[in-house]
């Protein structure tokens, strides 16, 4: 196995450092990809896994002004190494979050909800009544898209793979606020026309699958609409019919949260306003943590295995 549980000495606390006790950290697909070496970022080895999570500040160096003991913090960027019980980090690698939100919401805040929020905001100007279509709608990002869209009055058409427990999954997504849940197969069937009798065709498509799924979603995109690709779970290229380009002038874009954070490193305002908006939704009960399975750190092997199984609808969260 690539993983070992190790006891390390906690580093000395420098003047600009923060000593953090980690509370909870999820296992995301990108974390696994980084370890497998198939991601755009490679960690120098040996490394601590995990790019997301929430911790409580225990102690701060004497030059640290923005954080104090008791504050909750999440990673400001990628590669923090959150799968640990404690760590000492430079202040600029951490972002304060309110401690009055549920711990699982805080632990899963910095990647998926931010990705969902940015994709809904940055590519098309959507108004209440508009619609978006997305595949892998039961993923962490998918669940966040459903809820953020619902809170803004935007309709969602959610595509999932057919599976043994499909009725339960459909029910769960509808409970989150999904307007329509369809399988990949339904996408190419005439009954899709019925959906568009009462909601407009989507101006925005969100793709984290690739391959055939993409081609089928594109059929339903409005003229001059945008498809944003943020993942490639099928490990197949994005296939676009020439007619979609010529006759409907669709736009294809990509999104990577890590890059957005890099691009906005000097623009603390845009990051703060997004975090505020997401925390407000959480407080109002309009944005919940994804379906989670909580696993103690010593059972990390079982958690990693579970996170790689097909059709997982539950995110593994390490409790630290």
Coordinates of N, CA and C in Angstrom, one line a residue, residues 155-283:
X155 N -33.2 26.1 -12.0 CA -33.6 24.7 -12.1 C -32.4 23.8 -12.5
X156 N -32.4 22.6 -11.9 CA -31.4 21.7 -12.3 C -31.9 20.4 -12.9
X157 N -31.2 20.0 -14.0 CA -31.5 18.7 -14.6 C -30.2 17.8 -14.3
X158 N -30.4 16.8 -13.6 CA -29.3 16.0 -13.0 C -29.2 14.6 -13.6
X159 N -28.0 14.4 -14.1 CA -27.8 13.1 -14.8 C -27.0 12.2 -13.9
X160 N -27.4 10.9 -13.7 CA -26.7 10.0 -12.9 C -26.6 8.7 -13.7
X161 N -25.7 7.8 -13.3 CA -25.6 6.5 -14.0 C -26.7 5.6 -13.4
X162 N -27.2 4.7 -14.2 CA -28.2 3.7 -13.7 C -27.5 2.8 -12.7
X163 N -28.2 2.4 -11.7 CA -27.6 1.6 -10.6 C -28.6 0.9 -9.9
X164 N -28.3 -0.1 -9.1 CA -29.3 -0.9 -8.4 C -30.2 -0.1 -7.4
X165 N -29.6 0.9 -6.8 CA -30.4 1.7 -5.8 C -30.9 3.0 -6.4
X166 N -31.2 3.0 -7.7 CA -31.6 4.3 -8.4 C -32.7 5.0 -7.7
X167 N -33.8 4.3 -7.4 CA -35.0 5.1 -6.7 C -34.6 5.8 -5.5
X168 N -33.7 5.2 -4.6 CA -33.3 5.9 -3.4 C -32.4 7.1 -3.7
X169 N -31.5 6.9 -4.7 CA -30.7 8.1 -5.1 C -31.5 9.2 -5.7
X170 N -32.5 8.9 -6.5 CA -33.4 9.9 -7.1 C -34.1 10.7 -6.0
X171 N -34.6 9.9 -5.0 CA -35.3 10.5 -3.9 C -34.4 11.4 -3.1
X172 N -33.1 11.0 -2.9 CA -32.2 11.8 -2.1 C -31.8 13.1 -2.8
X173 N -31.6 13.1 -4.1 CA -31.3 14.3 -4.9 C -32.6 15.2 -5.0
X174 N -33.7 14.6 -5.1 CA -35.0 15.4 -5.1 C -35.1 16.1 -3.7
X175 N -34.8 15.4 -2.7 CA -34.9 16.0 -1.3 C -33.9 17.2 -1.2
X176 N -32.8 17.2 -1.9 CA -31.8 18.3 -1.9 C -32.3 19.5 -2.7
X177 N -33.3 19.2 -3.5 CA -33.8 20.3 -4.3 C -33.7 20.2 -5.8
X178 N -33.3 18.9 -6.3 CA -33.2 18.7 -7.7 C -34.6 18.8 -8.4
X179 N -34.6 19.4 -9.6 CA -35.9 19.5 -10.3 C -36.1 18.3 -11.1
X180 N -35.1 17.7 -11.7 CA -35.2 16.5 -12.5 C -34.0 15.7 -12.3
X181 N -34.2 14.4 -12.2 CA -33.1 13.4 -12.1 C -33.3 12.4 -13.2
X182 N -32.3 12.3 -14.1 CA -32.5 11.3 -15.2 C -31.2 10.5 -15.3
X183 N -31.3 9.3 -16.0 CA -30.1 8.5 -16.2 C -29.5 8.8 -17.5
X184 N -28.2 8.4 -17.6 CA -27.5 8.7 -18.9 C -28.3 8.2 -20.1
X185 N -29.0 7.0 -19.9 CA -29.7 6.4 -21.0 C -30.9 7.3 -21.4
X186 N -31.6 7.9 -20.4 CA -32.7 8.7 -20.7 C -32.4 10.0 -21.5
X187 N -31.1 10.4 -21.4 CA -30.7 11.6 -22.1 C -30.9 11.6 -23.6
X188 N -30.8 10.3 -24.1 CA -31.0 10.2 -25.6 C -32.4 9.7 -25.9
X189 N -33.3 9.8 -25.0 CA -34.7 9.3 -25.3 C -35.7 10.5 -25.5
X190 N -36.8 10.2 -26.3 CA -37.7 11.3 -26.6 C -38.3 11.9 -25.3
X191 N -38.4 11.2 -24.2 CA -39.1 11.8 -23.0 C -38.3 13.0 -22.4
X192 N -37.1 13.2 -22.9 CA -36.4 14.5 -22.5 C -37.3 15.7 -22.9
X193 N -38.0 15.5 -24.0 CA -38.8 16.7 -24.5 C -39.8 17.1 -23.5
X194 N -40.3 16.1 -22.7 CA -41.3 16.5 -21.7 C -40.8 17.4 -20.6
X195 N -39.5 17.2 -20.3 CA -38.9 18.1 -19.3 C -38.9 19.5 -19.7
X196 N -38.6 19.7 -21.0 CA -38.5 21.1 -21.5 C -39.8 21.7 -21.9
X197 N -40.9 21.0 -21.5 CA -42.2 21.7 -21.7 C -42.4 22.7 -20.6
X198 N -41.8 22.4 -19.4 CA -42.0 23.4 -18.3 C -40.8 24.1 -17.8
X199 N -39.6 23.7 -18.3 CA -38.4 24.5 -18.0 C -37.6 24.8 -19.2
X200 N -36.9 25.9 -19.3 CA -36.2 26.2 -20.5 C -35.0 25.3 -20.7
X201 N -34.5 25.2 -21.9 CA -33.3 24.4 -22.1 C -32.1 25.0 -21.4
X202 N -31.2 24.2 -20.9 CA -30.1 24.8 -20.1 C -29.1 25.7 -20.9
X203 N -28.7 26.8 -20.3 CA -27.7 27.7 -20.8 C -26.3 27.2 -20.4
X204 N -26.3 26.3 -19.4 CA -25.0 25.9 -18.8 C -25.0 24.4 -18.5
X205 N -24.0 23.7 -19.0 CA -23.8 22.3 -18.7 C -22.5 22.1 -17.9
X206 N -22.6 21.3 -16.9 CA -21.4 21.0 -16.0 C -21.0 19.5 -16.2
X207 N -19.8 19.3 -16.6 CA -19.3 18.0 -17.0 C -18.1 17.5 -16.2
X208 N -18.3 16.4 -15.5 CA -17.1 15.8 -14.8 C -17.0 14.4 -15.2
X209 N -17.6 14.0 -16.3 CA -17.5 12.6 -16.8 C -16.7 12.5 -18.1
X210 N -17.1 13.2 -19.1 CA -16.4 13.0 -20.4 C -17.1 11.9 -21.2
X211 N -16.5 11.6 -22.4 CA -17.0 10.6 -23.2 C -18.4 10.8 -23.7
X212 N -19.2 9.7 -23.8 CA -20.5 9.7 -24.4 C -21.5 10.6 -23.6
X213 N -21.3 10.6 -22.3 CA -22.1 11.5 -21.4 C -22.2 12.9 -21.8
X214 N -21.0 13.4 -22.2 CA -20.8 14.8 -22.6 C -21.6 15.1 -23.9
X215 N -21.4 14.2 -24.9 CA -22.1 14.3 -26.2 C -23.6 14.4 -26.0
X216 N -24.1 13.5 -25.1 CA -25.5 13.5 -24.9 C -26.0 14.7 -24.2
X217 N -25.3 15.2 -23.2 CA -25.7 16.5 -22.5 C -25.7 17.7 -23.5
X218 N -24.7 17.7 -24.4 CA -24.6 18.8 -25.3 C -25.9 19.0 -26.2
X219 N -26.5 17.8 -26.5 CA -27.7 17.9 -27.3 C -28.8 18.8 -26.8
X220 N -28.8 18.9 -25.4 CA -29.9 19.7 -24.8 C -29.5 21.1 -24.4
X221 N -28.2 21.5 -24.7 CA -27.8 22.8 -24.4 C -28.4 23.8 -25.3
X222 N -28.7 25.0 -24.8 CA -29.3 26.1 -25.6 C -28.2 26.5 -26.6
X223 N -28.7 27.2 -27.6 CA -27.8 27.8 -28.6 C -26.9 28.8 -27.8
X224 N -25.6 28.9 -28.2 CA -24.6 29.8 -27.5 C -24.4 29.4 -26.0
X225 N -24.9 28.3 -25.6 CA -24.7 27.9 -24.2 C -23.2 27.5 -24.0
X226 N -22.9 27.2 -22.7 CA -21.5 26.9 -22.3 C -21.5 25.6 -21.6
X227 N -20.6 24.7 -22.0 CA -20.3 23.5 -21.2 C -19.0 23.7 -20.5
X228 N -19.0 23.5 -19.1 CA -17.8 23.6 -18.3 C -17.4 22.2 -17.9
X229 N -16.1 21.8 -18.2 CA -15.6 20.5 -17.8 C -14.7 20.7 -16.6
X230 N -15.0 20.0 -15.5 CA -14.2 20.1 -14.3 C -13.7 18.8 -13.8
X231 N -13.9 17.7 -14.6 CA -13.4 16.4 -14.2 C -13.6 15.4 -15.4
X232 N -13.0 14.2 -15.3 CA -13.1 13.3 -16.4 C -13.2 11.8 -15.8
X233 N -14.3 11.6 -15.1 CA -14.4 10.3 -14.5 C -14.4 9.1 -15.4
X234 N -14.9 9.3 -16.7 CA -14.9 8.2 -17.6 C -13.6 8.0 -18.2
X235 N -12.6 8.9 -18.0 CA -11.3 8.8 -18.5 C -11.3 8.7 -20.1
X236 N -12.3 9.4 -20.6 CA -12.4 9.5 -22.1 C -12.5 11.0 -22.5
X237 N -12.1 11.3 -23.7 CA -12.1 12.7 -24.1 C -13.5 13.3 -24.2
X238 N -13.6 14.6 -24.3 CA -14.9 15.3 -24.5 C -15.2 15.2 -26.0
X239 N -16.3 14.6 -26.3 CA -16.7 14.4 -27.7 C -17.8 15.4 -28.1
X240 N -17.5 16.2 -29.1 CA -18.5 17.3 -29.5 C -18.9 17.1 -30.9
X241 N -20.2 16.9 -31.2 CA -20.6 16.9 -32.6 C -20.3 18.2 -33.3
X242 N -19.8 18.2 -34.5 CA -19.5 19.4 -35.3 C -20.7 20.3 -35.4
X243 N -21.9 19.7 -35.5 CA -23.1 20.5 -35.7 C -23.3 21.4 -34.5
X244 N -23.0 20.9 -33.3 CA -23.2 21.7 -32.0 C -22.3 22.9 -32.1
X245 N -21.1 22.8 -32.7 CA -20.3 24.0 -32.8 C -20.8 24.9 -33.9
X246 N -21.1 24.4 -35.1 CA -21.5 25.2 -36.2 C -22.9 25.8 -36.0
X247 N -23.9 25.0 -35.8 CA -25.2 25.5 -35.8 C -25.7 26.0 -34.5
X248 N -25.0 25.6 -33.4 CA -25.5 26.2 -32.1 C -24.4 26.9 -31.4
X249 N -23.2 27.0 -31.9 CA -22.2 27.9 -31.4 C -22.0 27.7 -29.9
X250 N -21.9 26.4 -29.5 CA -21.7 26.2 -28.1 C -20.3 26.5 -27.7
X251 N -20.1 26.9 -26.4 CA -18.8 27.2 -25.9 C -18.3 26.1 -25.0
X252 N -17.1 25.7 -25.1 CA -16.5 24.7 -24.2 C -15.4 25.3 -23.3
X253 N -15.6 25.2 -22.0 CA -14.6 25.8 -21.1 C -14.2 24.8 -20.1
X254 N -13.2 25.1 -19.3 CA -12.7 24.2 -18.3 C -12.7 25.0 -17.0
X255 N -12.7 24.2 -15.9 CA -12.6 24.9 -14.6 C -11.8 24.0 -13.6
X256 N -10.9 24.6 -12.8 CA -10.1 24.0 -11.8 C -10.0 24.9 -10.7
X257 N -10.5 24.5 -9.5 CA -10.6 25.4 -8.3 C -9.2 25.8 -7.9
X258 N -8.2 24.9 -8.0 CA -6.8 25.3 -7.6 C -6.3 26.5 -8.4
X259 N -6.6 26.5 -9.7 CA -6.2 27.6 -10.6 C -6.9 28.9 -10.2
X260 N -8.2 28.7 -9.9 CA -9.0 29.9 -9.6 C -8.4 30.6 -8.3
X261 N -8.0 29.7 -7.3 CA -7.4 30.3 -6.1 C -6.1 31.0 -6.4
X262 N -5.3 30.4 -7.3 CA -4.0 31.0 -7.7 C -4.3 32.3 -8.4
X263 N -5.2 32.3 -9.3 CA -5.5 33.6 -10.1 C -6.1 34.7 -9.1
X264 N -6.7 34.3 -8.0 CA -7.3 35.3 -7.1 C -6.5 35.4 -5.8
X265 N -5.2 35.0 -5.8 CA -4.4 35.1 -4.6 C -4.3 36.5 -4.0
X266 N -4.3 37.5 -4.9 CA -4.2 38.9 -4.5 C -5.6 39.5 -4.2
X267 N -6.6 38.8 -4.5 CA -8.0 39.3 -4.5 C -8.7 38.7 -3.3
X268 N -8.4 39.0 -2.1 CA -9.0 38.4 -0.9 C -10.5 38.6 -0.9
X269 N -10.9 39.7 -1.5 CA -12.4 40.1 -1.4 C -13.2 39.0 -2.1
X270 N -12.8 38.5 -3.3 CA -13.7 37.6 -4.0 C -13.7 36.2 -3.3
X271 N -12.6 35.9 -2.6 CA -12.6 34.6 -1.8 C -13.5 34.8 -0.6
X272 N -13.3 35.9 0.1 CA -14.1 36.1 1.3 C -15.6 36.2 1.0
X273 N -16.0 36.9 -0.1 CA -17.4 37.0 -0.4 C -18.0 35.6 -0.8
X274 N -17.3 34.8 -1.5 CA -17.7 33.4 -1.8 C -17.9 32.6 -0.5
X275 N -16.9 32.7 0.4 CA -17.0 31.9 1.7 C -18.2 32.4 2.5
X276 N -18.4 33.7 2.5 CA -19.5 34.3 3.3 C -20.8 33.8 2.7
X277 N -20.9 33.8 1.4 CA -22.2 33.4 0.8 C -22.5 31.9 1.1
X278 N -21.4 31.1 1.0 CA -21.6 29.6 1.3 C -21.9 29.4 2.7
X279 N -21.3 30.1 3.6 CA -21.6 29.9 5.1 C -23.0 30.4 5.4
X280 N -23.5 31.4 4.7 CA -24.8 31.9 4.9 C -25.8 30.8 4.5
X281 N -25.6 30.2 3.3 CA -26.4 29.1 2.9 C -26.4 27.9 3.9
X282 N -25.3 27.6 4.4 CA -25.1 26.5 5.4 C -26.0 26.9 6.6
X283 N -25.8 28.1 7.1 CA -26.6 28.5 8.3 C -28.1 28.4 8.1

